[in-house]
mmCIF file of C-alpha atoms in Angstrom:
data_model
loop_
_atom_site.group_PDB
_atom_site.id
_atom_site.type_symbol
_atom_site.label_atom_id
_atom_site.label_comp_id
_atom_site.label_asym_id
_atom_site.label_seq_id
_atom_site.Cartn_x
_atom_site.Cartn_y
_atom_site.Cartn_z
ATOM 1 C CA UNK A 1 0.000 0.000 0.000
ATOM 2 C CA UNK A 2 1.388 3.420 -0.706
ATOM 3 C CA UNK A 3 2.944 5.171 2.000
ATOM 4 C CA UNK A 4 3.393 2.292 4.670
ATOM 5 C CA UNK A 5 6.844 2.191 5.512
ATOM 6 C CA UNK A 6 8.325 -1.396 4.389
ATOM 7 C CA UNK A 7 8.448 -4.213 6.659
ATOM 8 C CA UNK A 8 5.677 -2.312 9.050
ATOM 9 C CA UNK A 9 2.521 -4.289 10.227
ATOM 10 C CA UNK A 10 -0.874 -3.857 8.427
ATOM 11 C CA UNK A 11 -2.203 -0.345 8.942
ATOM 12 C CA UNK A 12 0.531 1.543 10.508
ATOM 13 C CA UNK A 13 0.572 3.928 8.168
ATOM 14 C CA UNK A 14 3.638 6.933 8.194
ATOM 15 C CA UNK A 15 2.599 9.255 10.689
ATOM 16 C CA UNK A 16 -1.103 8.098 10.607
ATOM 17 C CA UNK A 17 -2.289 8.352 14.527
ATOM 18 C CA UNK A 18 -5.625 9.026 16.283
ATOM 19 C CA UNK A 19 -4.373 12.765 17.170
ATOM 20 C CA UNK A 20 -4.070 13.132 13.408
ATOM 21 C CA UNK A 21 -7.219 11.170 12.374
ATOM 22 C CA UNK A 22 -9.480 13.587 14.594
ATOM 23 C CA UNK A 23 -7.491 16.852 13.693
ATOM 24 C CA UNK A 24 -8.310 15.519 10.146
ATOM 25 C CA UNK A 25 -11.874 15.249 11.257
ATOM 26 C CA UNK A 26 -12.256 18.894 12.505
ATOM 27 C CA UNK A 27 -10.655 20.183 9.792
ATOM 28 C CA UNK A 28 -13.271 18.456 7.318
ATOM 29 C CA UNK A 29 -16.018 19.849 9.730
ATOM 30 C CA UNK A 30 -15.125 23.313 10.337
ATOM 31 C CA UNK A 31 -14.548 24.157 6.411
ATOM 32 C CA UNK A 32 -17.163 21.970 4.794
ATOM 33 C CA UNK A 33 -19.977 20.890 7.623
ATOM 34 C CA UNK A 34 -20.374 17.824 9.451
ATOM 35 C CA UNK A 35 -22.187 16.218 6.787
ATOM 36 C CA UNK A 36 -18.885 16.375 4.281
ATOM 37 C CA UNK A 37 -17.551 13.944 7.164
ATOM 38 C CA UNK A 38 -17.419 10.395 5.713
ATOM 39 C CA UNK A 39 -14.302 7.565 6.439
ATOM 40 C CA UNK A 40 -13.704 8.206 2.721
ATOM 41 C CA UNK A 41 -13.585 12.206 2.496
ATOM 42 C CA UNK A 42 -11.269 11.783 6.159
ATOM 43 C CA UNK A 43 -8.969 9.291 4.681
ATOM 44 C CA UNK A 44 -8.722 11.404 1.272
ATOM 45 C CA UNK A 45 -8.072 14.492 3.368
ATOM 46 C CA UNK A 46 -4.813 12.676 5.138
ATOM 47 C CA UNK A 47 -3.598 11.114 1.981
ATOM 48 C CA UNK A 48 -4.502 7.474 3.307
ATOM 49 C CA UNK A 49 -6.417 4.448 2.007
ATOM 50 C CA UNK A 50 -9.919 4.277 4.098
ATOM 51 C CA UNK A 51 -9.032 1.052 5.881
ATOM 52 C CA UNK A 52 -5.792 2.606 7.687
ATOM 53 C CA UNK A 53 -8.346 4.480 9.640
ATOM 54 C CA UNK A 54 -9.340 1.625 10.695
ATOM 55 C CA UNK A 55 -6.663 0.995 13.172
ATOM 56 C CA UNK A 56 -7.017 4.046 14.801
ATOM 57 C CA UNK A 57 -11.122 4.887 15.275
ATOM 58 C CA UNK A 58 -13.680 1.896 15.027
ATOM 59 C CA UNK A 59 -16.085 4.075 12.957
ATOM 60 C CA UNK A 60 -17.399 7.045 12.207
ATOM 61 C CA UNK A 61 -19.329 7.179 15.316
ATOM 62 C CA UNK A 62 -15.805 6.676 16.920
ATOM 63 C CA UNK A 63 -14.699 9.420 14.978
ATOM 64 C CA UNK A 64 -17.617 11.143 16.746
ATOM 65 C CA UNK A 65 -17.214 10.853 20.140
ATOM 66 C CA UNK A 66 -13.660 12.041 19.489
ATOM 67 C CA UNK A 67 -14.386 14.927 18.405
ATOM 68 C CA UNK A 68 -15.848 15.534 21.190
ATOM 69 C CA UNK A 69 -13.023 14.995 23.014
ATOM 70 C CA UNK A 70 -11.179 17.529 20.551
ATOM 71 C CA UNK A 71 -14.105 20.169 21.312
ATOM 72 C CA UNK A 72 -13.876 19.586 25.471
ATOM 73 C CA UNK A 73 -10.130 19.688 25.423
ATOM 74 C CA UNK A 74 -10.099 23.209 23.700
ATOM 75 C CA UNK A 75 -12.741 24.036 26.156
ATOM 76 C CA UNK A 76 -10.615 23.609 29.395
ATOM 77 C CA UNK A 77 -7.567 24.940 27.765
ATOM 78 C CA UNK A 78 -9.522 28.161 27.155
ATOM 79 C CA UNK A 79 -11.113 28.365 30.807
ATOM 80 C CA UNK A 80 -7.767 27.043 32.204
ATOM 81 C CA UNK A 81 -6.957 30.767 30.828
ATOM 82 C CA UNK A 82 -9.229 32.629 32.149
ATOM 83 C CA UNK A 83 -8.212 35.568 34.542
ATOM 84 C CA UNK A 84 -11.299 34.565 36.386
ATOM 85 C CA UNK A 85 -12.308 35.866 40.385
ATOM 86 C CA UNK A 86 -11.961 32.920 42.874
ATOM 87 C CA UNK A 87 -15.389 31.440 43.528
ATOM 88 C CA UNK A 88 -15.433 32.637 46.988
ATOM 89 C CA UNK A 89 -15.137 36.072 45.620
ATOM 90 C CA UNK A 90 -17.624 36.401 43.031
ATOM 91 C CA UNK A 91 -18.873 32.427 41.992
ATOM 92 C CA UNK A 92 -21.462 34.655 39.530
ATOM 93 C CA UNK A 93 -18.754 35.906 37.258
ATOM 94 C CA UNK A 94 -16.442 33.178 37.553
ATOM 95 C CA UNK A 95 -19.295 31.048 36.434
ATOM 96 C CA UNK A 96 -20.289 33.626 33.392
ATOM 97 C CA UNK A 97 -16.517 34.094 32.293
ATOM 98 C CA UNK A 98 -16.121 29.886 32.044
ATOM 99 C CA UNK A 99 -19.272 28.917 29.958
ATOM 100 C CA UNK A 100 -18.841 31.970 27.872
ATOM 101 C CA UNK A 101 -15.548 30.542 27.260
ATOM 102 C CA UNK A 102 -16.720 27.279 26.356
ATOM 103 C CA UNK A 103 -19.081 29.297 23.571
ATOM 104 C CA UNK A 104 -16.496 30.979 22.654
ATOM 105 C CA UNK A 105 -14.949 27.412 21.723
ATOM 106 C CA UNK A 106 -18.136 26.183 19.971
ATOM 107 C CA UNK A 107 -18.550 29.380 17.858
ATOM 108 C CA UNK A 108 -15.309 28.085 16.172
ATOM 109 C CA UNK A 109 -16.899 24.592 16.128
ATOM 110 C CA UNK A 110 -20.853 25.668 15.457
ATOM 111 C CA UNK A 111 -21.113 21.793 14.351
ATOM 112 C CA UNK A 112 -19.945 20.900 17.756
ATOM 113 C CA UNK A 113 -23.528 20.781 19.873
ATOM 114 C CA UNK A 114 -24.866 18.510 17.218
ATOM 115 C CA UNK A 115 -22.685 16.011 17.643
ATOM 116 C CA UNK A 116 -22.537 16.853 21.841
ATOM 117 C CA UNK A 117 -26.687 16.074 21.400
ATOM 118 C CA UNK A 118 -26.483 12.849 19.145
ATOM 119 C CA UNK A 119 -23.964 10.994 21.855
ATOM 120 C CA UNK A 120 -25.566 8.052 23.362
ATOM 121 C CA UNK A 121 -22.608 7.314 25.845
ATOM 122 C CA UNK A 122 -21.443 9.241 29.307
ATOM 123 C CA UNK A 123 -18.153 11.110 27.615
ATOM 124 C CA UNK A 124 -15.369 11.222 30.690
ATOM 125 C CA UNK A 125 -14.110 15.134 28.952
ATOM 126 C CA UNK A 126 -17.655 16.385 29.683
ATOM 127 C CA UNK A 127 -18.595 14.651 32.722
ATOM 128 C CA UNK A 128 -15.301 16.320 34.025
ATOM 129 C CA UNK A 129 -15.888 19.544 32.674
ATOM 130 C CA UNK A 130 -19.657 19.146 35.052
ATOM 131 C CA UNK A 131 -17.412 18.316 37.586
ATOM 132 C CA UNK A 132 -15.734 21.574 37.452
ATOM 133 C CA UNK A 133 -18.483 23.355 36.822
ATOM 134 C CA UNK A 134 -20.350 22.210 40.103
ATOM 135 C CA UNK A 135 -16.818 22.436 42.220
ATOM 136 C CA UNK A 136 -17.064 26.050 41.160
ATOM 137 C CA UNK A 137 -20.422 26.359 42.748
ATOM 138 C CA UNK A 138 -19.729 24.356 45.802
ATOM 139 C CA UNK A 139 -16.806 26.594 45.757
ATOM 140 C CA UNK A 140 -19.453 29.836 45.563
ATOM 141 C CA UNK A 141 -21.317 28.534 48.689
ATOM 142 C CA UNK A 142 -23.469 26.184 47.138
ATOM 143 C CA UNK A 143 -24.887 22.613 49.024
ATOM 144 C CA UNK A 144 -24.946 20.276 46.842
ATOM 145 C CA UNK A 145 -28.272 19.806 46.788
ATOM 146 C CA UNK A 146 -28.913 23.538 45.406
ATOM 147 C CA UNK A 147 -25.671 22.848 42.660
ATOM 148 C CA UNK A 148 -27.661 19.657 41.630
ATOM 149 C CA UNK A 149 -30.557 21.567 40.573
ATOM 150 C CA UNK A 150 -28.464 24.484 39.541
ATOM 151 C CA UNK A 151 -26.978 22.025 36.686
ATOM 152 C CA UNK A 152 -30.590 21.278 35.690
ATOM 153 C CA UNK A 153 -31.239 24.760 35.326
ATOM 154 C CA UNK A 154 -28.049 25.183 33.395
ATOM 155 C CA UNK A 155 -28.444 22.075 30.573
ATOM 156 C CA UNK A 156 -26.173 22.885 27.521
ATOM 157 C CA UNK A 157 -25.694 26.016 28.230
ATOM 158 C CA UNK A 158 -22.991 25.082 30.999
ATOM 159 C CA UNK A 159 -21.128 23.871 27.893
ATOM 160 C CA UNK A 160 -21.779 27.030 25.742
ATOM 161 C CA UNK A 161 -25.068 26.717 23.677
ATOM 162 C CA UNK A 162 -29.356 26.424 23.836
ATOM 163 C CA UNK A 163 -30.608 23.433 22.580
ATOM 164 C CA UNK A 164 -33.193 24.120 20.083
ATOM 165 C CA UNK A 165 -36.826 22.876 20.354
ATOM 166 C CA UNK A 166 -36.835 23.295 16.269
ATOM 167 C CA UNK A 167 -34.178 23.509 13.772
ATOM 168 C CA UNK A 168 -36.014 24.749 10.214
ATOM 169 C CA UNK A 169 -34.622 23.763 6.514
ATOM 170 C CA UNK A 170 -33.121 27.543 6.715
ATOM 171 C CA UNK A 171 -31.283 29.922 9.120
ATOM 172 C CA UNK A 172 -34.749 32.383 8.480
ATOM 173 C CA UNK A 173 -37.975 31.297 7.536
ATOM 174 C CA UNK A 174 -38.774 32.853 4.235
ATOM 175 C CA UNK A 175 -41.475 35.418 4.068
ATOM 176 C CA UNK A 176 -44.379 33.231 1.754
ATOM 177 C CA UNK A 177 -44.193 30.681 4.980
ATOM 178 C CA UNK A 178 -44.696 33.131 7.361
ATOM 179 C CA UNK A 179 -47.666 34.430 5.677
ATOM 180 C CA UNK A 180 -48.995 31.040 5.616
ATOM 181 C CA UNK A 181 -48.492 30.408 9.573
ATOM 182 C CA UNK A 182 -49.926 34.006 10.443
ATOM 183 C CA UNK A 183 -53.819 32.848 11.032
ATOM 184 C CA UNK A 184 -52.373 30.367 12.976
ATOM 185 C CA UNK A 185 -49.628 31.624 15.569
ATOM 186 C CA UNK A 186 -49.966 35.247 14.899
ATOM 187 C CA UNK A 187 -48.095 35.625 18.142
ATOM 188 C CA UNK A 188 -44.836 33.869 16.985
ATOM 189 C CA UNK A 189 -44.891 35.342 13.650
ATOM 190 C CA UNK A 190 -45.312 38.655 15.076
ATOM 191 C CA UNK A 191 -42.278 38.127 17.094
ATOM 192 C CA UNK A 192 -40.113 36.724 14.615
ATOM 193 C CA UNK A 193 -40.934 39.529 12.133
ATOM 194 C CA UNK A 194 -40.141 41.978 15.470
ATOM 195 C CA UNK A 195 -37.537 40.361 17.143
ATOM 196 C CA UNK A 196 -33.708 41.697 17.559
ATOM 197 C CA UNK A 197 -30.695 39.068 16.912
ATOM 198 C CA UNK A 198 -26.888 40.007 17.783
ATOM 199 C CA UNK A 199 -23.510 38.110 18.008
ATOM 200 C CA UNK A 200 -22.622 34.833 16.930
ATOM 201 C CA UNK A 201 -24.807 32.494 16.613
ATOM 202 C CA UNK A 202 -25.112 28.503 16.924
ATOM 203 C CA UNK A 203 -28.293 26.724 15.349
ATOM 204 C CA UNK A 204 -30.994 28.097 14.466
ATOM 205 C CA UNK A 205 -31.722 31.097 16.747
ATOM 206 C CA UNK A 206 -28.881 30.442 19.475
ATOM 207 C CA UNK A 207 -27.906 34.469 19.297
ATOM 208 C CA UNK A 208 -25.216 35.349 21.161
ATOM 209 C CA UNK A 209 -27.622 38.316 22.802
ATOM 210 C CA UNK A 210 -30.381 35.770 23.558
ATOM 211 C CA UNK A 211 -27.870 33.304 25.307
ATOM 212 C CA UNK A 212 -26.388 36.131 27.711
ATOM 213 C CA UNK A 213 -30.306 36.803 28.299
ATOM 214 C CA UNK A 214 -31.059 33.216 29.652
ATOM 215 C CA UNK A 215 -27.634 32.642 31.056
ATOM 216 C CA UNK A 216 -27.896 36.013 33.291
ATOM 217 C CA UNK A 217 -31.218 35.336 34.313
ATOM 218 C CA UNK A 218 -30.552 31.351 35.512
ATOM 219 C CA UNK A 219 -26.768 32.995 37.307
ATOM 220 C CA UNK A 220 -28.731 35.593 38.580
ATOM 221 C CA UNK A 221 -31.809 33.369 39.943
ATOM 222 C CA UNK A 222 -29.312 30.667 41.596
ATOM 223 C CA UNK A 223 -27.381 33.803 43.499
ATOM 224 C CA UNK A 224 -30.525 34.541 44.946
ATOM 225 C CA UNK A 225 -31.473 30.801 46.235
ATOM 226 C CA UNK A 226 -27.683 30.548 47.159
ATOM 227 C CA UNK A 227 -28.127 33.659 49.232
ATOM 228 C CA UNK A 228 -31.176 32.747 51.147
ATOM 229 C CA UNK A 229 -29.924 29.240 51.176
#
């Protein structure tokens, strides 16, 4: 096969590694979508024959869970950064500066909470990055008790983005389908047509302005509970 070294076992292909195989994968997803991400397109992207990948994920679902271990990885390395307050000092805005850290991450990476939302297994990267997140709070003054719910509250937006309850065909709605919907749910046309978008945005209508809007009010909320706690 070309490019295995001679006298090398099946598959070890010259500098071929997981490391590589996943940076490969990002790559593909960040400039073309995750839907351009196929065993073939990877392996033409690092020069290799599709069944040297073989050795190093199981399958694209491998390939899957690993980026998520790309996207967590870049997600403590940026909060590892931050010049945050101590939790005992202000838990709100150490809180605030961390997940808006972790969006930060995923705005490079807007495919990211697709494939965070489609993983059947309990990833170790973001059960510890939950584990930080409550050691912050119990950190703040929370019980645990109080932190448990707090991470309720939270969801994916701990990590850096809304879940949507709808994803349509396109980014807006075009105009003819509104008009059809109006006799219907006048309400949510009316706001659609009215509302105010701003920043970066993940999905559908994950605005950076509405996400600072739920996030403040849920920080906000748990300061007040933690207070009278």
């Amino acid at each position: 096969m070309a490019g295995v070294r001679g006298g090398s076992g099946p598959g070890q292909q010259v500098g071929l590694s997981r490391p590589r195989v996943l940076r490969g994968a990002v790559a593909i997803a960040d400039e073309r979508g995750l839907a351009a991400l196929t065993m073939r397109s990877l392996a033409e992207s690092l020069g290799v024959e599709a069944m040297s990948l073989y050795h190093h994920v199981a399958n694209k679902e491998a390939v899957l869970d690993g980026l998520v271990e790309v996207v967590m990885a870049e997600i403590e390395e940026a909060v590892a950064g931050l010049d945050a307050p101590a939790p005992e000092d202000d838990w709100q805005r150490a809180m605030r500066m961390r997940v808006l850290a972790a969006r930060e991450v995923l705005v490079r990476h807007p495919w990211a909470p697709s494939v965070f939302e489609t993983r059947t297994g309990t990833s170790l990267a973001v059960a510890r990055y939950f584990d930080g997140v409550l050691g912050l709070m119990r950190r703040g003054g929370f019980s645990y008790e109080l932190g448990h719910r707090a991470l309720h509250a939270l969801g994916s937006r701990a990590l850096g983005f809304s879940q949507e309850l709808f994803e349509p065909d396109g980014i807006e709605a075009p105009e003819e389908a509104l008009a059809a919907m109006a006799e219907e749910v006048p309400h949510l046309v009316a706001m659609i047509a009215d509302a105010s978008h701003g920043g970066a945005v993940l999905g559908w209508c994950d605005y950076q302005a509405e996400f600072e809007f739920g996030l403040d009010l849920i920080l906000d909320g748990l300061e007040r509970l933690r207070a009278a706690g």
